[in-house]
């Protein structure tokens, strides 16, 4: 569990180091040339040097959004996350861990979707470290851990949904909002162990695999044509019905059922045809 490590201002310890150096120099100066003081000078030099070395090993400079995990001979003693010039326990190991927001894009993965179609998919993941203890000691390499878990989550997502929904109400990989939310939630659960928080994740590449891309494109075009034709027919039927009702209400012409059928046929040909209609002028009767 992350906890704060002991620290004081580094400038205070710089002053202490200067005082120790000054005291050592004063002792040496006072005993130079005095008979029988060689031992005292030696002790002053050794003690002063040892104190200065101990003080020097405790200094640390931390930049904004950085942290240091402090270990004393293998034991975790805390984390320092405040930016500035600090002094902490001497003879400690100070491992740097960045708490800045990072992002990476996964490799393009070739997987089968929920319908069994091979697709290519990739995603971008935005993340940051929130627990330095877990990031340092729970996993071997937290950055690599996040990348592997992201690839696993993207694979699982791709196999859970079809590339596109052919039935209404069914979610698909092309529904970017809902799919991205689910991917982010799954990633957060997977990387909590490493003390990492996933800020956001988005699918950046989604396509059918090359071997079926042409066939799927033809199917999509056929579906688009059918949908367009359905809309055209629906509109044409409405227009014909409206025309017959207006002719009857306004008394423009009286049509029997056979003539109505002929008129409906002609109007539907004109409205639903994919080419311009060629008018035919009938100089005689309808029959």
Short mmCIF file of C-alpha atoms in Angstrom, two decimals:
data_model
loop_
_atom_site.label_atom_id
_atom_site.label_comp_id
_atom_site.label_asym_id
_atom_site.label_seq_id
_atom_site.Cartn_x
_atom_site.Cartn_y
_atom_site.Cartn_z
CA UNK A 1 0.00 0.00 0.00
CA UNK A 2 1.40 3.38 -0.95
CA UNK A 3 2.36 5.69 1.93
CA UNK A 4 4.33 8.88 2.33
CA UNK A 5 8.02 8.67 3.14
CA UNK A 6 9.89 10.86 5.61
CA UNK A 7 11.25 14.04 4.02
CA UNK A 8 12.43 17.51 4.93
CA UNK A 9 13.53 20.46 2.87
CA UNK A 10 16.80 19.82 1.09
CA UNK A 11 17.93 23.38 1.75
CA UNK A 12 17.86 22.74 5.51
CA UNK A 13 20.17 19.76 5.09
CA UNK A 14 22.47 21.79 2.82
CA UNK A 15 22.85 24.21 5.73
CA UNK A 16 23.49 21.30 8.10
CA UNK A 17 26.14 19.93 5.72
CA UNK A 18 27.85 23.33 5.63
CA UNK A 19 27.85 23.47 9.41
CA UNK A 20 29.38 19.99 9.62
CA UNK A 21 32.06 20.95 7.10
CA UNK A 22 32.75 24.16 8.99
CA UNK A 23 33.01 22.30 12.30
CA UNK A 24 35.43 19.78 10.78
CA UNK A 25 37.60 22.55 9.36
CA UNK A 26 37.55 24.38 12.70
CA UNK A 27 38.64 21.27 14.61
CA UNK A 28 41.46 20.63 12.16
CA UNK A 29 42.59 24.25 12.25
CA UNK A 30 42.56 24.33 16.06
CA UNK A 31 44.67 21.19 16.36
CA UNK A 32 47.16 21.68 13.54
CA UNK A 33 50.66 21.98 14.96
CA UNK A 34 49.60 20.99 18.46
CA UNK A 35 51.59 17.96 19.72
CA UNK A 36 49.53 14.84 20.40
CA UNK A 37 46.46 16.01 18.45
CA UNK A 38 46.95 13.88 15.36
CA UNK A 39 44.39 11.36 16.61
CA UNK A 40 41.80 14.08 17.22
CA UNK A 41 42.33 15.49 13.73
CA UNK A 42 41.96 12.00 12.24
CA UNK A 43 38.74 11.38 14.15
CA UNK A 44 37.35 14.78 13.08
CA UNK A 45 38.14 14.08 9.41
CA UNK A 46 36.63 10.59 9.49
CA UNK A 47 33.49 11.61 11.40
CA UNK A 48 32.99 14.78 9.35
CA UNK A 49 33.47 12.97 6.04
CA UNK A 50 31.10 10.17 7.08
CA UNK A 51 28.41 12.66 8.09
CA UNK A 52 28.79 14.58 4.82
CA UNK A 53 28.50 11.36 2.78
CA UNK A 54 25.39 10.30 4.70
CA UNK A 55 23.80 13.70 4.20
CA UNK A 56 24.69 13.72 0.50
CA UNK A 57 23.01 10.36 -0.15
CA UNK A 58 19.69 11.69 1.13
CA UNK A 59 19.21 14.56 -1.33
CA UNK A 60 16.57 14.19 -4.01
CA UNK A 61 15.02 16.48 -6.65
CA UNK A 62 11.50 15.68 -7.88
CA UNK A 63 9.84 17.24 -10.92
CA UNK A 64 6.09 17.85 -11.18
CA UNK A 65 4.06 14.66 -11.80
CA UNK A 66 7.03 12.51 -10.82
CA UNK A 67 7.47 10.35 -7.72
CA UNK A 68 10.24 8.43 -5.96
CA UNK A 69 9.74 5.05 -4.33
CA UNK A 70 12.10 4.91 -1.34
CA UNK A 71 13.65 1.59 -0.29
CA UNK A 72 16.03 1.10 2.60
CA UNK A 73 18.07 -2.06 1.92
CA UNK A 74 15.11 -3.66 0.15
CA UNK A 75 12.41 -2.51 2.55
CA UNK A 76 9.76 -0.12 1.26
CA UNK A 77 9.72 2.97 3.47
CA UNK A 78 7.38 5.21 1.47
CA UNK A 79 6.88 7.38 -1.56
CA UNK A 80 7.70 11.04 -2.12
CA UNK A 81 5.44 12.66 -4.69
CA UNK A 82 5.71 16.37 -3.90
CA UNK A 83 7.83 18.29 -6.42
CA UNK A 84 10.85 20.16 -5.11
CA UNK A 85 14.23 19.71 -3.41
CA UNK A 86 13.99 17.21 -0.55
CA UNK A 87 16.11 15.20 1.84
CA UNK A 88 15.10 11.76 3.02
CA UNK A 89 16.71 8.79 4.73
CA UNK A 90 20.34 8.31 3.65
CA UNK A 91 21.64 5.17 1.98
CA UNK A 92 18.23 4.51 0.41
CA UNK A 93 17.34 3.47 -3.12
CA UNK A 94 15.13 6.03 -4.86
CA UNK A 95 13.28 4.57 -7.87
CA UNK A 96 11.73 7.11 -10.22
CA UNK A 97 8.16 6.55 -11.39
CA UNK A 98 6.40 9.04 -13.64
CA UNK A 99 2.80 9.91 -12.80
CA UNK A 100 2.26 11.75 -16.07
CA UNK A 101 -0.57 10.77 -18.39
CA UNK A 102 0.65 8.37 -21.07
CA UNK A 103 -0.91 6.87 -24.16
CA UNK A 104 -0.11 4.23 -26.72
CA UNK A 105 -1.82 2.60 -29.69
CA UNK A 106 -2.05 -1.16 -29.73
CA UNK A 107 -0.93 -3.22 -32.68
CA UNK A 108 -3.48 -4.04 -35.35
CA UNK A 109 -4.87 -7.37 -34.22
CA UNK A 110 -6.52 -9.88 -36.51
CA UNK A 111 -9.34 -11.62 -34.65
CA UNK A 112 -12.75 -13.14 -35.37
CA UNK A 113 -15.79 -11.14 -34.33
CA UNK A 114 -18.91 -12.58 -32.71
CA UNK A 115 -20.19 -13.72 -36.12
CA UNK A 116 -16.93 -15.47 -36.96
CA UNK A 117 -15.77 -12.89 -39.51
CA UNK A 118 -12.04 -12.03 -39.42
CA UNK A 119 -11.53 -8.35 -38.61
CA UNK A 120 -8.60 -6.05 -37.94
CA UNK A 121 -8.85 -3.90 -34.83
CA UNK A 122 -6.62 -1.50 -32.88
CA UNK A 123 -7.21 0.88 -29.99
CA UNK A 124 -5.51 3.79 -28.24
CA UNK A 125 -5.27 3.71 -24.44
CA UNK A 126 -4.70 6.73 -22.19
CA UNK A 127 -3.44 5.85 -18.70
CA UNK A 128 -1.40 6.98 -15.71
CA UNK A 129 0.09 5.61 -12.49
CA UNK A 130 -1.91 6.33 -9.33
CA UNK A 131 -0.33 3.85 -6.88
CA UNK A 132 3.47 3.85 -7.01
CA UNK A 133 3.80 0.94 -4.56
CA UNK A 134 1.74 -1.38 -6.77
CA UNK A 135 3.43 -0.12 -9.93
CA UNK A 136 6.86 -0.86 -8.48
CA UNK A 137 6.29 -4.10 -6.58
CA UNK A 138 3.06 -5.75 -7.80
CA UNK A 139 4.24 -6.38 -11.38
CA UNK A 140 7.60 -6.73 -13.06
CA UNK A 141 7.14 -3.92 -15.63
CA UNK A 142 3.94 -1.92 -15.24
CA UNK A 143 4.17 -0.25 -18.68
CA UNK A 144 4.56 -3.60 -20.46
CA UNK A 145 1.82 -5.04 -18.25
CA UNK A 146 -0.62 -2.33 -19.40
CA UNK A 147 0.20 -2.96 -23.07
CA UNK A 148 -0.35 -6.72 -22.75
CA UNK A 149 -3.61 -6.28 -20.85
CA UNK A 150 -4.81 -3.73 -23.40
CA UNK A 151 -4.18 -6.20 -26.24
CA UNK A 152 -6.05 -8.91 -24.31
CA UNK A 153 -8.99 -6.60 -23.64
CA UNK A 154 -9.20 -5.54 -27.29
CA UNK A 155 -9.19 -9.19 -28.40
CA UNK A 156 -11.94 -10.04 -25.92
CA UNK A 157 -14.01 -7.06 -27.04
CA UNK A 158 -13.67 -7.97 -30.72
CA UNK A 159 -14.87 -11.54 -30.10
CA UNK A 160 -17.85 -10.32 -28.05
CA UNK A 161 -19.48 -8.14 -30.72
CA UNK A 162 -20.08 -8.42 -34.45
CA UNK A 163 -18.42 -6.01 -36.83
CA UNK A 164 -21.83 -4.60 -37.70
CA UNK A 165 -25.30 -5.33 -36.38
CA UNK A 166 -27.65 -6.81 -38.97
CA UNK A 167 -30.49 -6.96 -36.47
CA UNK A 168 -31.97 -3.87 -34.86
CA UNK A 169 -31.14 -3.37 -31.21
CA UNK A 170 -27.93 -5.39 -31.36
CA UNK A 171 -24.69 -3.63 -30.43
CA UNK A 172 -21.71 -3.85 -32.77
CA UNK A 173 -18.06 -2.85 -32.88
CA UNK A 174 -19.03 0.16 -34.99
CA UNK A 175 -21.00 1.61 -32.05
CA UNK A 176 -17.94 3.53 -30.87
CA UNK A 177 -19.46 5.13 -27.75
CA UNK A 178 -20.79 2.01 -26.00
CA UNK A 179 -17.91 -0.19 -27.15
CA UNK A 180 -15.29 2.30 -25.97
CA UNK A 181 -16.97 2.59 -22.56
CA UNK A 182 -16.95 -1.18 -22.15
CA UNK A 183 -13.32 -1.40 -23.26
CA UNK A 184 -12.34 1.29 -20.74
CA UNK A 185 -14.21 -0.45 -17.91
CA UNK A 186 -12.59 -3.81 -18.67
CA UNK A 187 -9.13 -2.27 -18.90
CA UNK A 188 -9.55 -0.48 -15.58
CA UNK A 189 -10.39 -3.76 -13.92
CA UNK A 190 -7.44 -5.54 -15.50
CA UNK A 191 -4.73 -2.98 -14.63
CA UNK A 192 -5.83 -2.09 -11.09
CA UNK A 193 -3.34 -4.68 -9.82
CA UNK A 194 -0.47 -2.60 -11.24
CA UNK A 195 -1.62 0.64 -9.61
CA UNK A 196 -2.64 2.10 -12.97
CA UNK A 197 -5.75 4.07 -13.88
CA UNK A 198 -7.10 3.98 -17.43
CA UNK A 199 -8.33 7.47 -18.30
CA UNK A 200 -9.80 6.67 -21.70
CA UNK A 201 -9.66 4.14 -24.52
CA UNK A 202 -10.90 4.38 -28.09
CA UNK A 203 -10.95 2.09 -31.12
CA UNK A 204 -8.76 3.73 -33.77
CA UNK A 205 -8.84 1.08 -36.50
CA UNK A 206 -11.63 -1.30 -37.45
CA UNK A 207 -11.90 -3.12 -40.76
CA UNK A 208 -12.65 -6.50 -42.23
CA UNK A 209 -9.59 -8.64 -42.91
CA UNK A 210 -8.22 -8.44 -46.45
CA UNK A 211 -9.43 -11.90 -47.47
CA UNK A 212 -13.11 -11.04 -46.98
CA UNK A 213 -13.05 -7.26 -47.41
CA UNK A 214 -14.29 -7.34 -51.03
CA UNK A 215 -17.12 -9.76 -50.26
CA UNK A 216 -18.24 -7.72 -47.25
CA UNK A 217 -18.08 -4.52 -49.28
CA UNK A 218 -20.34 -6.08 -51.91
CA UNK A 219 -22.76 -7.16 -49.20
CA UNK A 220 -22.80 -3.68 -47.69
CA UNK A 221 -23.48 -2.17 -51.12
CA UNK A 222 -26.31 -4.64 -51.72
CA UNK A 223 -27.84 -3.83 -48.34
CA UNK A 224 -27.59 -0.12 -49.10
CA UNK A 225 -29.31 -0.61 -52.47
CA UNK A 226 -32.10 -2.68 -50.90
CA UNK A 227 -32.63 -0.09 -48.18
CA UNK A 228 -32.74 2.73 -50.74
CA UNK A 229 -35.19 0.81 -52.93
CA UNK A 230 -37.42 0.11 -49.94
CA UNK A 231 -37.54 3.81 -49.13
CA UNK A 232 -38.31 4.68 -52.75
CA UNK A 233 -41.12 2.11 -52.99
CA UNK A 234 -42.62 3.21 -49.70
CA UNK A 235 -42.64 6.84 -50.86
CA UNK A 236 -44.02 5.93 -54.29
CA UNK A 237 -46.92 3.97 -52.81
CA UNK A 238 -47.79 6.93 -50.62
CA UNK A 239 -47.69 9.31 -53.60
CA UNK A 240 -49.89 7.05 -55.75
CA UNK A 241 -52.41 6.60 -52.95
CA UNK A 242 -52.51 10.35 -52.39
CA UNK A 243 -52.96 11.01 -56.13
CA UNK A 244 -55.89 8.60 -56.41
CA UNK A 245 -57.58 10.08 -53.33
CA UNK A 246 -57.23 13.64 -54.64
CA UNK A 247 -58.56 12.69 -58.09
CA UNK A 248 -61.59 11.08 -56.49
CA UNK A 249 -62.26 13.90 -54.00
CA UNK A 250 -61.95 16.68 -56.56
CA UNK A 251 -63.93 14.83 -59.20
CA UNK A 252 -61.32 15.31 -61.86
CA UNK A 253 -61.95 11.94 -63.47
CA UNK A 254 -63.90 8.81 -62.70
CA UNK A 255 -61.75 5.69 -62.85
CA UNK A 256 -62.94 2.13 -62.63
CA UNK A 257 -60.81 -0.52 -60.91
CA UNK A 258 -59.07 -1.58 -64.11
CA UNK A 259 -58.10 1.98 -65.00
CA UNK A 260 -56.96 2.59 -61.42
CA UNK A 261 -54.72 -0.48 -61.67
CA UNK A 262 -53.27 0.77 -64.95
CA UNK A 263 -52.63 4.20 -63.44
CA UNK A 264 -50.98 2.71 -60.36
CA UNK A 265 -48.75 0.56 -62.56
CA UNK A 266 -47.69 3.53 -64.68
CA UNK A 267 -47.00 5.77 -61.68
CA UNK A 268 -44.95 3.11 -59.90
CA UNK A 269 -42.86 2.54 -63.03
CA UNK A 270 -42.18 6.27 -63.26
CA UNK A 271 -41.46 6.77 -59.54
CA UNK A 272 -39.49 3.59 -58.84
CA UNK A 273 -37.54 3.25 -62.07
CA UNK A 274 -33.82 3.96 -62.07
CA UNK A 275 -34.04 5.63 -65.50
CA UNK A 276 -36.04 8.55 -66.81
CA UNK A 277 -39.46 7.51 -68.07
CA UNK A 278 -40.25 7.98 -71.78
CA UNK A 279 -43.78 9.40 -72.15
CA UNK A 280 -46.16 7.79 -74.63
CA UNK A 281 -49.01 9.96 -75.95
CA UNK A 282 -52.21 7.99 -76.46
CA UNK A 283 -54.24 9.70 -79.18
CA UNK A 284 -57.14 7.24 -78.90
CA UNK A 285 -58.94 5.51 -76.08
CA UNK A 286 -57.28 3.77 -73.16
CA UNK A 287 -58.09 0.38 -74.72
#
